[in-house]
Amino acid sequence: MVNQKRTVFYLSDRTGITAETLGHSLLTQFDGIEWNTINVPFLDDIEKAHNVTRQINEIAECEDHKPLVFSTLLNPEFLEIIKQANCRVFDFFEAFICPIEEELRLPFARMAGRSHGLQHHLSYFKRIAAINYVLAHDDGVNPKSFEEADIVLIGVSRSGKTPTCLYLGLQYGIAAANYPLTQDDMQVMQLPKVLQSARAKLFGLTLSAAQLHFIRQERRPNSTYASLAQCQHEIQWQESLFRQYNIPHLDTTRISIEEISATILNRCGLRRQLYG
Amino acid sequence: MVNQKRTVFYLSDRTGITAETLGHSLLTQFDGIEWNTINVPFLDDIEKAHNVTRQINEIAECEDHKPLVFSTLLNPEFLEIIKQANCRVFDFFEAFICPIEEELRLPFARMAGRSHGLQHHLSYFKRIAAINYVLAHDDGVNPKSFEEADIVLIGVSRSGKTPTCLYLGLQYGIAAANYPLTQDDMQVMQLPKVLQSARAKLFGLTLSAAQLHFIRQERRPNSTYASLAQCQHEIQWQESLFRQYNIPHLDTTRISIEEISATILNRCGLRRQLYG
């Protein structure tokens, strides 16, 4: 139920990812508001600051509510200009930098683009290598080089292996392979041979048969492949397999790619380094 | 130059992505510190809270410095326990929620998992569809369905098209295709035919010849493909092509995938909705 319409601005000297991530997590805690979101990344000259100020004032007048402004602006001059507008500014650096400076006994650098920029070439190349690894080891391709994998996700078709591997590679630099469990494997209650040497790296993705049915219907409507009976059969089979071989696994029915990935890293004790 | 070694904890009821994004953007503003990072996602029972408290106290004693703690904990009881430890706590919600409640005249929901959880099924399916689109339209595959693309990235081999498309799909739900410019195209100073109907969606990625040479050397050392002369030739050619056809383009030599993606969205006026 929508009770209010409000506008939120995300202002940043660079990508705006930090401002948006932080503002989004605050605003999702409030129900009943329809948000009009305006992103202003790369706010790097005074004219842009004045333009945004005008836009804020126009919206404030039109909506009869102050827009909320989440800022990671590092340029104090631009931030001052924005603060003159008819809005409520939440500045992330202002809120935290002083007590951190005090604790570390160091001044902060006030350099834009450090959080999502190219600070560390080596770890950046590790990330690109991880993405390439994921693409080269999707859907059971190249199982011979699973020994280089950090993790190998397994599960039946459409259980969410590929998006999760991509997220692990892109956001965390994890070399994530995946291997589909198929009809052929189901003939025998046995782990596919090619996975046996990667036993310690296996992680299973499962979900409710109803959800799997829904997802497969989108792909191949009214096929045997998508039928609820087939989905029930495959899910039952794979969950028995996971238990039989003591493979850690996760029910992904109600959780997002971010939650699946964070859970896998946590349960497998993989070192995480957030890039995004 | 490293002057201090310090420990930072990221505590969260759920994925920890918000806590880590916040802390990372603040801490990258301080030079000369080597950080020992400890992530504690899914801090969802009192025993875990006590364990973390013990761990913080041990490190504080051992390092002779208070660890920094960035928290997005929504459970006030757990947060109180952590605050008893010998550390400096920066609580994200505490810092901002009160003034936002006041401005919106609404209480906050105090529900964990809203930011990176599965709140909106429809937009989530749009995101998965975008990822599938990216995978099905990588490296010039299926150019006939470029009409469904939000954007089509073009550039020579190893210019960063694939990681950028994946990021656009995963993080923003953008249907991003890419098409490689090759030797065959270089014979004629002309846009490949298959791209002509997608003219309005084209965006070029370029980089310095030296960087391209470096990247290709990793892939095929000492090949003609990787030689500096070949890289110079290809970059020169593609930049002329971009200018000739007035195709917006970006030099990615010194910028990250996040910055490339944010710039593309900004310059092409694509609506952005951050998922990650």
Short mmCIF file of N, CA and C in Angstrom, two decimals, chain A residues 4 6 14-18 20-22 24-26 28-31 33 35 39 41-42 66 68 70 74 88 90-93 95-97 99-104 106-111 113-118 124-125 127-128 131-132 135 158 162-163 166-167 170-172 211 214-215 253-259 262-263 266 272-276, chain B residues 4 6 14-18 20-22 24-31 33 35 39 41-42 66 68 70 74 88 90-93 95-97 99-104 106-111 113-118 124-125 127-128 131-132 135 158 162-163 166-167 170-172 211 214 253-259 262-263 266 272-276:
data_model
loop_
_atom_site.label_atom_id
_atom_site.label_comp_id
_atom_site.label_asym_id
_atom_site.label_seq_id
_atom_site.Cartn_x
_atom_site.Cartn_y
_atom_site.Cartn_z
N GLN A 4 2.83 7.45 0.41
CA GLN A 4 3.57 8.66 0.05
C GLN A 4 4.35 8.41 -1.23
N ARG A 6 7.81 9.90 -2.82
CA ARG A 6 8.94 10.76 -2.45
C ARG A 6 10.04 10.59 -3.49
N ARG A 14 31.81 9.75 -8.33
CA ARG A 14 32.20 8.68 -9.26
C ARG A 14 31.01 7.80 -9.63
N THR A 15 31.08 6.49 -9.37
CA THR A 15 30.06 5.57 -9.89
C THR A 15 28.69 5.71 -9.20
N GLY A 16 28.68 6.15 -7.96
CA GLY A 16 27.41 6.21 -7.24
C GLY A 16 26.99 4.88 -6.63
N ILE A 17 27.82 3.86 -6.74
CA ILE A 17 27.45 2.54 -6.23
C ILE A 17 27.33 2.56 -4.70
N THR A 18 28.29 3.19 -4.04
CA THR A 18 28.22 3.23 -2.57
C THR A 18 26.99 4.00 -2.11
N GLU A 20 24.20 4.53 -3.60
CA GLU A 20 22.96 3.81 -3.91
C GLU A 20 22.79 2.58 -3.01
N THR A 21 23.88 1.85 -2.78
CA THR A 21 23.79 0.65 -1.94
C THR A 21 23.36 1.03 -0.52
N LEU A 22 23.97 2.09 0.01
CA LEU A 22 23.67 2.48 1.38
C LEU A 22 22.27 3.07 1.49
N HIS A 24 19.76 2.58 -0.48
CA HIS A 24 18.78 1.51 -0.72
C HIS A 24 18.57 0.70 0.55
N SER A 25 19.65 0.37 1.27
CA SER A 25 19.42 -0.45 2.47
C SER A 25 18.70 0.33 3.56
N LEU A 26 18.85 1.62 3.60
CA LEU A 26 18.08 2.40 4.58
C LEU A 26 16.61 2.49 4.16
N THR A 28 14.74 0.66 2.17
CA THR A 28 13.94 -0.58 2.16
C THR A 28 13.38 -0.87 3.56
N GLN A 29 13.85 -0.16 4.56
CA GLN A 29 13.31 -0.34 5.92
C GLN A 29 12.02 0.45 6.13
N PHE A 30 11.58 1.20 5.13
CA PHE A 30 10.35 1.98 5.28
C PHE A 30 9.29 1.49 4.30
N ASP A 31 8.14 1.16 4.83
CA ASP A 31 7.07 0.64 3.98
C ASP A 31 6.13 1.75 3.53
N ILE A 33 6.04 3.60 0.76
CA ILE A 33 6.51 4.77 0.00
C ILE A 33 6.88 4.34 -1.41
N TRP A 35 9.13 5.32 -4.37
CA TRP A 35 10.31 6.17 -4.55
C TRP A 35 10.55 6.50 -6.01
N ASN A 39 19.59 9.17 -10.02
CA ASN A 39 21.02 8.94 -9.84
C ASN A 39 21.83 10.02 -10.51
N PRO A 41 25.61 10.21 -10.89
CA PRO A 41 27.01 9.84 -10.72
C PRO A 41 27.89 10.86 -11.44
N PHE A 42 29.19 10.78 -11.23
CA PHE A 42 30.17 11.65 -11.91
C PHE A 42 29.82 13.13 -11.76
N LYS A 66 10.33 17.52 0.94
CA LYS A 66 11.77 17.62 0.64
C LYS A 66 12.28 16.31 0.04
N LEU A 68 14.96 13.41 -0.44
CA LEU A 68 16.09 12.89 0.35
C LEU A 68 17.31 12.83 -0.57
N PHE A 70 21.13 11.22 -0.73
CA PHE A 70 22.24 10.44 -0.18
C PHE A 70 23.49 10.77 -0.97
N LEU A 74 32.91 13.83 -2.28
CA LEU A 74 34.10 14.11 -1.50
C LEU A 74 34.53 15.57 -1.65
N ARG A 88 16.84 17.09 2.31
CA ARG A 88 17.46 16.53 3.51
C ARG A 88 18.67 15.73 3.05
N PHE A 90 21.91 13.33 3.47
CA PHE A 90 22.59 12.33 4.30
C PHE A 90 23.93 12.06 3.66
N ASP A 91 24.97 12.57 4.29
CA ASP A 91 26.30 12.42 3.70
C ASP A 91 27.08 11.33 4.43
N PHE A 92 27.46 10.29 3.68
CA PHE A 92 28.07 9.13 4.33
C PHE A 92 29.46 9.41 4.89
N PHE A 93 30.22 10.22 4.20
CA PHE A 93 31.55 10.50 4.72
C PHE A 93 31.48 11.38 5.97
N ALA A 95 29.26 11.56 8.14
CA ALA A 95 28.74 10.85 9.31
C ALA A 95 29.80 10.02 10.01
N PHE A 96 30.77 9.50 9.25
CA PHE A 96 31.68 8.53 9.85
C PHE A 96 33.15 8.93 9.87
N ILE A 97 33.54 9.83 8.96
CA ILE A 97 34.97 10.05 8.79
C ILE A 97 35.64 10.58 10.06
N PRO A 99 35.06 10.29 13.45
CA PRO A 99 35.45 9.31 14.47
C PRO A 99 36.48 8.29 13.96
N ILE A 100 36.49 7.99 12.66
CA ILE A 100 37.51 7.05 12.15
C ILE A 100 38.89 7.73 12.16
N GLU A 101 38.93 8.99 11.73
CA GLU A 101 40.19 9.74 11.78
C GLU A 101 40.75 9.75 13.20
N GLU A 102 39.85 9.95 14.14
CA GLU A 102 40.26 10.03 15.55
C GLU A 102 40.82 8.69 16.02
N GLU A 103 40.12 7.61 15.63
CA GLU A 103 40.56 6.29 16.07
C GLU A 103 41.89 5.90 15.41
N LEU A 104 42.04 6.21 14.14
CA LEU A 104 43.26 5.80 13.42
C LEU A 104 44.39 6.83 13.58
N LEU A 106 44.81 9.44 11.82
CA LEU A 106 45.26 9.71 10.45
C LEU A 106 44.22 10.62 9.79
N PRO A 107 44.66 11.49 8.88
CA PRO A 107 43.69 12.26 8.12
C PRO A 107 43.18 11.44 6.95
N PHE A 108 41.94 11.70 6.52
CA PHE A 108 41.47 10.91 5.37
C PHE A 108 41.88 11.59 4.07
N ALA A 109 41.94 10.80 3.01
CA ALA A 109 42.61 11.25 1.80
C ALA A 109 41.73 12.15 0.93
N ARG A 110 40.40 12.02 1.10
CA ARG A 110 39.47 12.78 0.29
C ARG A 110 39.73 12.61 -1.21
N MET A 111 39.90 11.38 -1.62
CA MET A 111 40.15 11.08 -3.03
C MET A 111 38.98 10.29 -3.58
N GLY A 113 36.71 7.95 -6.10
CA GLY A 113 36.93 6.79 -6.97
C GLY A 113 37.77 5.71 -6.36
N ARG A 114 38.02 5.77 -5.04
CA ARG A 114 38.87 4.74 -4.45
C ARG A 114 38.10 3.45 -4.20
N SER A 115 36.81 3.57 -3.95
CA SER A 115 36.07 2.39 -3.54
C SER A 115 35.79 1.46 -4.71
N HIS A 116 35.39 2.03 -5.83
CA HIS A 116 35.08 1.19 -6.99
C HIS A 116 35.98 1.49 -8.16
N GLY A 117 37.14 2.01 -7.89
CA GLY A 117 38.09 2.28 -8.96
C GLY A 117 39.12 1.18 -9.08
N LEU A 118 40.13 1.44 -9.90
CA LEU A 118 41.18 0.45 -10.13
C LEU A 118 42.34 0.71 -9.19
N TYR A 124 42.65 -6.94 -9.26
CA TYR A 124 41.76 -6.72 -10.39
C TYR A 124 41.96 -7.80 -11.45
N PHE A 125 43.20 -8.15 -11.72
CA PHE A 125 43.45 -9.21 -12.70
C PHE A 125 42.97 -10.56 -12.18
N ARG A 127 40.38 -10.91 -10.41
CA ARG A 127 38.93 -10.87 -10.64
C ARG A 127 38.59 -11.20 -12.09
N ILE A 128 39.30 -10.59 -13.03
CA ILE A 128 39.05 -10.86 -14.45
C ILE A 128 39.33 -12.34 -14.75
N ILE A 131 36.39 -14.36 -13.64
CA ILE A 131 35.26 -14.27 -14.57
C ILE A 131 35.51 -15.19 -15.77
N ASN A 132 36.73 -15.15 -16.29
CA ASN A 132 37.06 -16.02 -17.42
C ASN A 132 36.94 -17.49 -17.02
N LEU A 135 33.24 -18.47 -16.98
CA LEU A 135 32.69 -18.65 -18.33
C LEU A 135 33.20 -19.92 -18.99
N ARG A 158 18.41 -25.46 -14.28
CA ARG A 158 17.65 -24.30 -13.79
C ARG A 158 17.59 -24.18 -12.27
N THR A 162 24.37 -21.06 -12.77
CA THR A 162 25.12 -20.09 -13.57
C THR A 162 25.10 -18.68 -13.00
N PRO A 163 23.92 -18.10 -12.68
CA PRO A 163 23.95 -16.75 -12.10
C PRO A 163 24.79 -16.68 -10.83
N LEU A 166 28.50 -16.68 -11.74
CA LEU A 166 28.88 -15.38 -12.30
C LEU A 166 29.02 -14.34 -11.20
N TYR A 167 28.07 -14.36 -10.26
CA TYR A 167 28.14 -13.41 -9.16
C TYR A 167 29.39 -13.65 -8.31
N LEU A 170 32.41 -12.34 -10.42
CA LEU A 170 32.43 -10.88 -10.61
C LEU A 170 32.62 -10.13 -9.30
N GLN A 171 31.87 -10.53 -8.27
CA GLN A 171 31.86 -9.73 -7.05
C GLN A 171 32.94 -10.14 -6.07
N TYR A 172 33.36 -11.40 -6.11
CA TYR A 172 34.29 -11.88 -5.11
C TYR A 172 35.58 -12.47 -5.69
N GLN A 211 8.77 -24.22 -7.51
CA GLN A 211 9.54 -23.09 -8.06
C GLN A 211 10.29 -23.53 -9.32
N PHE A 214 7.93 -23.71 -12.13
CA PHE A 214 7.60 -22.36 -12.60
C PHE A 214 8.72 -21.82 -13.52
N ILE A 215 9.96 -21.99 -13.09
CA ILE A 215 11.10 -21.48 -13.87
C ILE A 215 11.22 -22.22 -15.21
N THR A 253 15.01 -21.41 -2.75
CA THR A 253 13.67 -21.01 -3.19
C THR A 253 13.33 -19.56 -2.90
N ARG A 254 13.64 -19.11 -1.70
CA ARG A 254 13.21 -17.76 -1.32
C ARG A 254 14.35 -16.78 -1.15
N ILE A 255 15.52 -17.10 -1.69
CA ILE A 255 16.64 -16.18 -1.44
C ILE A 255 17.27 -15.71 -2.74
N SER A 256 17.95 -14.59 -2.66
CA SER A 256 18.51 -13.92 -3.84
C SER A 256 19.91 -14.45 -4.15
N ILE A 257 20.43 -14.07 -5.31
CA ILE A 257 21.79 -14.45 -5.70
C ILE A 257 22.80 -13.97 -4.65
N GLU A 258 22.59 -12.77 -4.12
CA GLU A 258 23.50 -12.22 -3.10
C GLU A 258 23.50 -13.11 -1.86
N GLU A 259 22.32 -13.55 -1.44
CA GLU A 259 22.23 -14.38 -0.23
C GLU A 259 22.79 -15.77 -0.47
N ALA A 262 26.63 -15.29 -0.46
CA ALA A 262 27.18 -15.02 0.87
C ALA A 262 27.13 -16.28 1.73
N THR A 263 26.06 -17.06 1.58
CA THR A 263 25.93 -18.30 2.35
C THR A 263 27.00 -19.32 1.94
N ASN A 266 30.38 -18.30 3.24
CA ASN A 266 30.39 -18.47 4.68
C ASN A 266 30.54 -19.95 5.07
N ARG A 272 36.55 -13.94 1.42
CA ARG A 272 35.80 -13.07 0.54
C ARG A 272 36.42 -11.69 0.47
N GLN A 273 36.44 -11.19 -0.75
CA GLN A 273 36.90 -9.83 -0.97
C GLN A 273 35.89 -9.22 -1.92
N LEU A 274 35.13 -8.27 -1.43
CA LEU A 274 34.07 -7.68 -2.24
C LEU A 274 34.68 -6.69 -3.23
N TYR A 275 34.39 -6.86 -4.50
CA TYR A 275 34.86 -5.91 -5.50
C TYR A 275 33.81 -4.86 -5.80
N GLY A 276 32.55 -5.36 -5.98
CA GLY A 276 31.49 -4.46 -6.42
C GLY A 276 31.10 -3.53 -5.29
N GLN B 4 50.54 0.98 10.06
CA GLN B 4 49.74 0.33 11.09
C GLN B 4 49.13 -0.93 10.53
N ARG B 6 45.72 -3.05 11.35
CA ARG B 6 44.49 -2.95 12.13
C ARG B 6 43.52 -4.02 11.67
N ARG B 14 22.50 -10.46 7.76
CA ARG B 14 22.30 -11.21 6.52
C ARG B 14 23.60 -11.29 5.71
N THR B 15 23.60 -10.78 4.46
CA THR B 15 24.74 -11.03 3.57
C THR B 15 26.01 -10.27 3.97
N GLY B 16 25.85 -9.13 4.63
CA GLY B 16 27.03 -8.32 4.94
C GLY B 16 27.48 -7.41 3.82
N ILE B 17 26.74 -7.39 2.72
CA ILE B 17 27.18 -6.59 1.57
C ILE B 17 27.13 -5.08 1.90
N THR B 18 26.06 -4.65 2.56
CA THR B 18 25.97 -3.23 2.89
C THR B 18 27.08 -2.81 3.86
N GLU B 20 29.97 -4.14 4.34
CA GLU B 20 31.27 -4.18 3.68
C GLU B 20 31.42 -3.01 2.69
N THR B 21 30.36 -2.70 1.96
CA THR B 21 30.41 -1.58 1.01
C THR B 21 30.70 -0.27 1.75
N LEU B 22 29.98 -0.07 2.86
CA LEU B 22 30.16 1.14 3.66
C LEU B 22 31.59 1.23 4.21
N HIS B 24 34.29 -0.40 3.41
CA HIS B 24 35.32 -0.36 2.38
C HIS B 24 35.46 1.06 1.82
N SER B 25 34.32 1.73 1.57
CA SER B 25 34.45 3.06 0.98
C SER B 25 35.03 4.05 1.97
N LEU B 26 34.81 3.83 3.25
CA LEU B 26 35.43 4.72 4.25
C LEU B 26 36.91 4.41 4.41
N LEU B 27 37.24 3.13 4.52
CA LEU B 27 38.63 2.78 4.86
C LEU B 27 39.60 3.00 3.70
N THR B 28 39.10 2.93 2.45
CA THR B 28 40.00 3.20 1.32
C THR B 28 40.44 4.66 1.33
N GLN B 29 39.83 5.49 2.16
CA GLN B 29 40.25 6.89 2.27
C GLN B 29 41.43 7.08 3.22
N PHE B 30 41.91 6.00 3.82
CA PHE B 30 43.05 6.11 4.73
C PHE B 30 44.23 5.34 4.18
N ASP B 31 45.36 6.02 4.07
CA ASP B 31 46.55 5.38 3.51
C ASP B 31 47.43 4.81 4.63
N ILE B 33 47.65 1.78 6.00
CA ILE B 33 47.17 0.78 6.95
C ILE B 33 46.98 -0.55 6.24
N TRP B 35 44.96 -3.84 6.45
CA TRP B 35 43.74 -4.27 7.13
C TRP B 35 43.61 -5.78 7.16
N ASN B 39 34.83 -10.96 8.13
CA ASN B 39 33.41 -10.85 7.80
C ASN B 39 32.60 -11.79 8.66
N PRO B 41 28.87 -12.51 8.38
CA PRO B 41 27.49 -12.40 7.92
C PRO B 41 26.60 -13.37 8.71
N PHE B 42 25.31 -13.25 8.53
CA PHE B 42 24.35 -14.17 9.16
C PHE B 42 24.55 -14.27 10.67
N LYS B 66 42.19 -1.02 19.21
CA LYS B 66 40.80 -1.45 19.11
C LYS B 66 40.45 -1.83 17.67
N LEU B 68 38.09 -1.97 14.47
CA LEU B 68 36.94 -1.21 13.99
C LEU B 68 35.83 -2.19 13.65
N PHE B 70 32.17 -2.39 11.65
CA PHE B 70 31.07 -1.80 10.89
C PHE B 70 29.89 -2.75 10.96
N LEU B 74 20.43 -5.43 12.76
CA LEU B 74 19.13 -4.83 13.06
C LEU B 74 18.59 -5.29 14.41
N ARG B 88 35.66 -0.15 18.40
CA ARG B 88 34.98 1.07 18.01
C ARG B 88 33.88 0.68 17.02
N PHE B 90 30.82 1.26 14.43
CA PHE B 90 30.14 2.20 13.55
C PHE B 90 28.87 1.52 13.05
N ASP B 91 27.77 1.92 13.63
CA ASP B 91 26.52 1.26 13.25
C ASP B 91 25.78 2.11 12.23
N PHE B 92 25.57 1.48 11.10
CA PHE B 92 25.02 2.17 9.95
C PHE B 92 23.59 2.63 10.20
N PHE B 93 22.75 1.77 10.75
CA PHE B 93 21.34 2.15 10.94
C PHE B 93 21.21 3.21 12.01
N ALA B 95 23.16 5.48 12.77
CA ALA B 95 23.61 6.80 12.31
C ALA B 95 22.55 7.53 11.50
N PHE B 96 21.73 6.78 10.78
CA PHE B 96 20.86 7.46 9.81
C PHE B 96 19.37 7.28 10.05
N ILE B 97 18.98 6.21 10.74
CA ILE B 97 17.55 5.89 10.76
C ILE B 97 16.71 6.99 11.42
N PRO B 99 16.96 10.41 11.77
CA PRO B 99 16.57 11.55 10.94
C PRO B 99 15.69 11.16 9.75
N ILE B 100 15.85 9.95 9.23
CA ILE B 100 14.98 9.54 8.10
C ILE B 100 13.56 9.30 8.62
N GLU B 101 13.44 8.65 9.78
CA GLU B 101 12.10 8.45 10.39
C GLU B 101 11.41 9.79 10.58
N GLU B 102 12.17 10.75 11.05
CA GLU B 102 11.62 12.08 11.32
C GLU B 102 11.14 12.73 10.02
N GLU B 103 11.97 12.62 8.97
CA GLU B 103 11.62 13.26 7.70
C GLU B 103 10.40 12.58 7.06
N LEU B 104 10.35 11.25 7.13
CA LEU B 104 9.26 10.52 6.47
C LEU B 104 8.03 10.39 7.37
N LEU B 106 7.55 8.15 9.57
CA LEU B 106 7.24 6.72 9.55
C LEU B 106 8.25 6.00 10.43
N PRO B 107 7.82 4.91 11.08
CA PRO B 107 8.79 4.11 11.82
C PRO B 107 9.51 3.16 10.87
N PHE B 108 10.74 2.81 11.20
CA PHE B 108 11.41 1.87 10.28
C PHE B 108 11.08 0.43 10.67
N ALA B 109 11.20 -0.46 9.70
CA ALA B 109 10.63 -1.79 9.86
C ALA B 109 11.50 -2.72 10.69
N ARG B 110 12.79 -2.44 10.75
CA ARG B 110 13.75 -3.29 11.46
C ARG B 110 13.64 -4.75 11.00
N MET B 111 13.63 -4.94 9.69
CA MET B 111 13.54 -6.28 9.13
C MET B 111 14.82 -6.57 8.38
N GLY B 113 17.53 -8.41 5.87
CA GLY B 113 17.48 -9.09 4.57
C GLY B 113 16.67 -8.36 3.53
N ARG B 114 16.29 -7.10 3.81
CA ARG B 114 15.48 -6.41 2.82
C ARG B 114 16.30 -5.87 1.67
N SER B 115 17.55 -5.51 1.96
CA SER B 115 18.33 -4.83 0.94
C SER B 115 18.82 -5.78 -0.15
N HIS B 116 19.29 -6.93 0.26
CA HIS B 116 19.80 -7.87 -0.74
C HIS B 116 19.01 -9.17 -0.75
N GLY B 117 17.77 -9.11 -0.32
CA GLY B 117 16.92 -10.30 -0.33
C GLY B 117 16.01 -10.29 -1.55
N LEU B 118 15.08 -11.22 -1.55
CA LEU B 118 14.17 -11.36 -2.68
C LEU B 118 12.90 -10.59 -2.40
N TYR B 124 13.26 -9.29 -9.95
CA TYR B 124 14.25 -10.35 -9.85
C TYR B 124 14.26 -11.21 -11.11
N PHE B 125 13.09 -11.51 -11.63
CA PHE B 125 13.04 -12.30 -12.87
C PHE B 125 13.59 -11.51 -14.05
N ARG B 127 15.99 -9.49 -13.81
CA ARG B 127 17.43 -9.58 -13.66
C ARG B 127 17.96 -10.91 -14.21
N ILE B 128 17.31 -12.01 -13.84
CA ILE B 128 17.74 -13.32 -14.33
C ILE B 128 17.61 -13.37 -15.85
N ILE B 131 20.59 -11.66 -17.32
CA ILE B 131 21.80 -12.49 -17.28
C ILE B 131 21.76 -13.51 -18.41
N ASN B 132 20.61 -14.14 -18.59
CA ASN B 132 20.48 -15.12 -19.68
C ASN B 132 20.69 -14.45 -21.04
N LEU B 135 24.44 -13.91 -21.60
CA LEU B 135 25.14 -15.15 -21.94
C LEU B 135 24.81 -15.61 -23.35
N ARG B 158 39.44 -8.71 -26.43
CA ARG B 158 40.05 -8.37 -25.13
C ARG B 158 39.93 -6.90 -24.75
N THR B 162 32.99 -8.52 -22.49
CA THR B 162 32.26 -9.56 -21.76
C THR B 162 32.09 -9.26 -20.27
N PRO B 163 33.18 -8.94 -19.53
CA PRO B 163 32.96 -8.63 -18.11
C PRO B 163 32.00 -7.46 -17.90
N LEU B 166 28.42 -8.70 -18.45
CA LEU B 166 27.98 -9.51 -17.31
C LEU B 166 27.63 -8.63 -16.12
N TYR B 167 28.47 -7.64 -15.88
CA TYR B 167 28.20 -6.73 -14.76
C TYR B 167 26.89 -5.97 -14.98
N LEU B 170 24.02 -8.53 -14.37
CA LEU B 170 23.89 -8.97 -12.98
C LEU B 170 23.50 -7.85 -12.05
N GLN B 171 24.16 -6.71 -12.18
CA GLN B 171 23.97 -5.65 -11.19
C GLN B 171 22.83 -4.71 -11.54
N TYR B 172 22.54 -4.57 -12.82
CA TYR B 172 21.55 -3.58 -13.22
C TYR B 172 20.38 -4.15 -14.03
N GLN B 211 48.19 -1.45 -23.03
CA GLN B 211 47.38 -2.26 -22.12
C GLN B 211 46.80 -3.48 -22.84
N PHE B 214 49.46 -6.00 -23.26
CA PHE B 214 49.71 -6.68 -21.98
C PHE B 214 48.66 -7.78 -21.73
N THR B 253 41.26 2.15 -20.13
CA THR B 253 42.60 1.76 -19.68
C THR B 253 42.77 1.80 -18.16
N ARG B 254 42.29 2.87 -17.55
CA ARG B 254 42.56 3.03 -16.11
C ARG B 254 41.32 2.93 -15.23
N ILE B 255 40.25 2.36 -15.77
CA ILE B 255 39.03 2.34 -14.95
C ILE B 255 38.50 0.92 -14.76
N SER B 256 37.73 0.74 -13.71
CA SER B 256 37.23 -0.58 -13.33
C SER B 256 35.93 -0.91 -14.05
N ILE B 257 35.50 -2.16 -13.94
CA ILE B 257 34.24 -2.59 -14.53
C ILE B 257 33.08 -1.74 -13.99
N GLU B 258 33.11 -1.43 -12.70
CA GLU B 258 32.06 -0.61 -12.08
C GLU B 258 32.01 0.76 -12.74
N GLU B 259 33.20 1.35 -12.96
CA GLU B 259 33.24 2.69 -13.54
C GLU B 259 32.83 2.68 -15.01
N ALA B 262 28.95 2.25 -14.95
CA ALA B 262 28.25 3.47 -14.52
C ALA B 262 28.32 4.55 -15.60
N THR B 263 29.47 4.64 -16.27
CA THR B 263 29.63 5.64 -17.34
C THR B 263 28.71 5.32 -18.51
N ASN B 266 25.13 6.12 -17.65
CA ASN B 266 24.98 7.56 -17.57
C ASN B 266 24.93 8.19 -18.96
N ARG B 272 18.80 3.01 -14.35
CA ARG B 272 19.56 2.06 -13.57
C ARG B 272 18.81 1.67 -12.30
N GLN B 273 18.85 0.38 -12.04
CA GLN B 273 18.30 -0.13 -10.79
C GLN B 273 19.34 -1.09 -10.27
N LEU B 274 19.96 -0.71 -9.17
CA LEU B 274 21.04 -1.52 -8.63
C LEU B 274 20.47 -2.72 -7.89
N TYR B 275 20.90 -3.92 -8.25
CA TYR B 275 20.45 -5.10 -7.52
C TYR B 275 21.44 -5.49 -6.43
N GLY B 276 22.73 -5.45 -6.82
CA GLY B 276 23.76 -5.95 -5.89
C GLY B 276 23.86 -5.03 -4.70
#
